[in-house]
Amino acid sequence: MSEILYQFHPNPAALADSGEIEHLAGKYLTRRRLENAQFVLTATLDGFIGGVIIGELPWGRIGMNWDKYVPHSIEIGALLVDPSWRGTPVAFRLMNLALSAAARTGRVPVAVTEVGSPVHRYLERTGAQQRSGFVFEGTDYMPWVLMPEPAAVPA
């Protein structure tokens, strides 16, 4: 059996141009988000990309202003896994790799989830810190701080 290959892509626009992640694109992974991304991580098995996650500088696509929550943040978003890969540890591994990549940027990793989504429930279990939720176009969203801010880390 082949092994899943996890890759860091420092040039997200080139990955978008390749068409390799088109089947995962949609509402949560748009061309604009890829162009804004600082990095993309993918999970590949036998030449098929079955998982993706991005790290992007916050840009307020849904009215978010991260500066009021966490200045100098990087948003971890668009965690998408092909339906045939659900139930595997791919999403967990991509999230951990994204947190490591975010830490190397010197920015605090944050996220926004739809309330009640699988990622929302996952973040609740991990102990991520919730911020005040908001509603956009009739959907409830929850902002999260995924790792302690540098000032909050004990010496």
Coordinates of C-alpha atoms in Angstrom, one line a residue:
M1 CA 0.0 0.0 0.0
S2 CA 1.2 3.5 -0.8
E3 CA 1.9 6.1 1.8
I4 CA 0.2 9.5 1.9
L5 CA 2.6 12.3 1.0
Y6 CA 2.1 15.6 2.8
Q7 CA 3.5 18.6 0.8
F8 CA 4.0 22.3 1.6
H9 CA 3.3 24.6 -1.3
P10 CA 4.8 28.1 -0.9
N11 CA 3.3 29.2 -4.2
P12 CA -0.5 28.6 -3.9
A13 CA -1.4 30.4 -7.1
A14 CA 0.7 27.9 -9.1
L15 CA -1.1 25.0 -7.4
A16 CA -4.4 26.6 -8.3
D17 CA -3.3 26.9 -11.9
S18 CA -2.4 23.3 -12.1
G19 CA -6.0 22.2 -11.6
E20 CA -4.9 19.4 -9.1
I21 CA -7.2 20.7 -6.3
E22 CA -10.1 21.8 -8.4
H23 CA -12.3 18.8 -7.1
L24 CA -11.8 20.2 -3.6
A25 CA -12.5 23.9 -4.5
G26 CA -15.8 25.5 -4.1
K27 CA -17.5 27.7 -1.4
Y28 CA -14.6 27.5 1.0
L29 CA -11.6 27.3 -1.3
T30 CA -11.8 30.0 -4.0
R31 CA -9.2 31.4 -6.3
R32 CA -9.1 34.6 -4.3
R33 CA -8.3 32.7 -1.1
L34 CA -5.6 30.7 -2.9
E35 CA -4.0 33.9 -4.2
N36 CA -4.1 35.4 -0.7
A37 CA -2.7 32.3 0.9
Q38 CA 0.8 32.3 2.4
F39 CA 1.0 28.6 2.1
V40 CA -1.0 25.5 1.1
L41 CA -0.5 22.0 2.5
T42 CA -1.8 19.0 0.6
A43 CA -2.2 15.3 1.2
T44 CA -1.5 13.1 -1.9
L45 CA -1.8 9.4 -2.5
D46 CA -0.9 7.8 -5.8
G47 CA -0.9 11.2 -7.5
F48 CA -4.4 12.1 -6.2
I49 CA -4.7 15.1 -3.9
G50 CA -7.3 14.1 -1.3
G51 CA -6.8 16.8 1.3
V52 CA -5.8 20.5 1.5
I53 CA -5.5 23.3 4.1
I54 CA -4.3 26.9 3.7
G55 CA -2.7 29.5 5.8
E56 CA -3.7 33.1 4.8
L57 CA -3.4 36.6 6.1
P58 CA -6.8 37.7 7.3
W59 CA -8.6 39.8 4.7
G60 CA -12.1 40.1 6.0
R61 CA -14.0 38.1 3.3
I62 CA -17.0 37.8 5.5
G63 CA -16.7 40.9 7.6
M64 CA -14.0 39.6 10.0
N65 CA -11.6 42.0 11.4
W66 CA -9.0 39.9 13.2
D67 CA -7.2 42.9 14.6
K68 CA -9.9 43.3 17.2
Y69 CA -9.3 39.7 18.3
V70 CA -5.7 38.9 17.6
P71 CA -3.3 41.3 15.9
H72 CA -0.6 39.7 13.8
S73 CA -2.5 36.6 13.0
I74 CA -2.6 34.0 10.2
E75 CA -5.8 32.3 9.4
I76 CA -5.9 28.6 9.0
G77 CA -8.7 27.7 6.7
A78 CA -10.3 25.7 3.9
L79 CA -9.5 22.3 5.6
L80 CA -11.0 20.1 2.9
V81 CA -10.8 16.3 2.6
D82 CA -12.2 14.3 -0.3
P83 CA -15.2 12.2 0.8
S84 CA -13.4 9.0 0.0
W85 CA -10.8 9.9 2.6
R86 CA -13.1 10.7 5.4
G87 CA -12.5 8.6 8.6
T88 CA -8.7 8.7 8.0
P89 CA -6.3 10.9 10.0
V90 CA -5.6 13.2 7.0
A91 CA -7.5 16.2 8.4
F92 CA -5.8 15.9 11.8
R93 CA -2.4 15.6 10.2
L94 CA -3.0 18.6 7.8
M95 CA -4.2 20.7 10.8
N96 CA -1.0 19.9 12.8
L97 CA 1.2 20.6 9.8
A98 CA -0.6 23.9 9.2
L99 CA -0.1 24.9 12.9
S100 CA 3.6 24.2 12.6
A101 CA 3.8 26.2 9.4
A102 CA 1.9 29.1 11.0
A103 CA 4.2 29.1 14.0
R104 CA 7.2 29.5 11.7
T105 CA 5.6 32.7 10.3
G106 CA 5.7 34.3 13.8
R107 CA 2.0 34.9 13.6
V108 CA -0.8 33.6 15.8
P109 CA -2.9 30.9 14.0
V110 CA -6.6 31.6 14.0
A111 CA -9.7 30.2 12.3
V112 CA -13.4 30.8 11.6
T113 CA -15.8 27.9 11.5
E114 CA -19.5 27.6 10.9
V115 CA -21.1 26.9 14.2
G116 CA -21.8 23.1 14.6
S117 CA -19.6 22.1 11.6
P118 CA -17.3 19.1 12.0
V119 CA -14.3 21.5 12.2
H120 CA -16.1 23.5 14.9
R121 CA -16.6 20.3 17.0
Y122 CA -13.0 19.3 16.4
L123 CA -11.7 22.7 17.7
E124 CA -13.9 22.4 20.7
R125 CA -12.2 19.1 21.6
T126 CA -8.7 20.5 21.0
G127 CA -9.1 23.3 23.5
A128 CA -8.9 26.1 21.0
Q129 CA -10.1 29.5 22.4
Q130 CA -13.4 30.8 21.1
R131 CA -14.0 34.5 20.5
S132 CA -17.4 36.3 20.0
G133 CA -19.4 34.7 17.3
F134 CA -21.1 36.6 14.5
V135 CA -23.7 36.0 11.8
F136 CA -23.0 36.5 8.1
E137 CA -25.7 36.0 5.4
G138 CA -27.8 34.0 7.9
T139 CA -25.0 31.6 9.0
D140 CA -23.5 31.6 12.5
Y141 CA -19.7 31.7 12.6
M142 CA -17.3 31.3 15.4
P143 CA -13.7 32.8 15.5
W144 CA -11.0 30.7 17.2
V145 CA -7.5 31.3 18.4
L146 CA -5.7 27.9 17.7
M147 CA -2.6 28.4 19.8
P148 CA -1.7 30.7 22.7
E149 CA -0.6 34.2 21.8
P150 CA 3.1 34.7 22.5
A151 CA 2.4 37.0 25.5
A152 CA 0.2 34.3 27.0
V153 CA 2.9 31.6 26.9
P154 CA 4.6 31.1 30.3
A155 CA 8.4 31.7 30.4

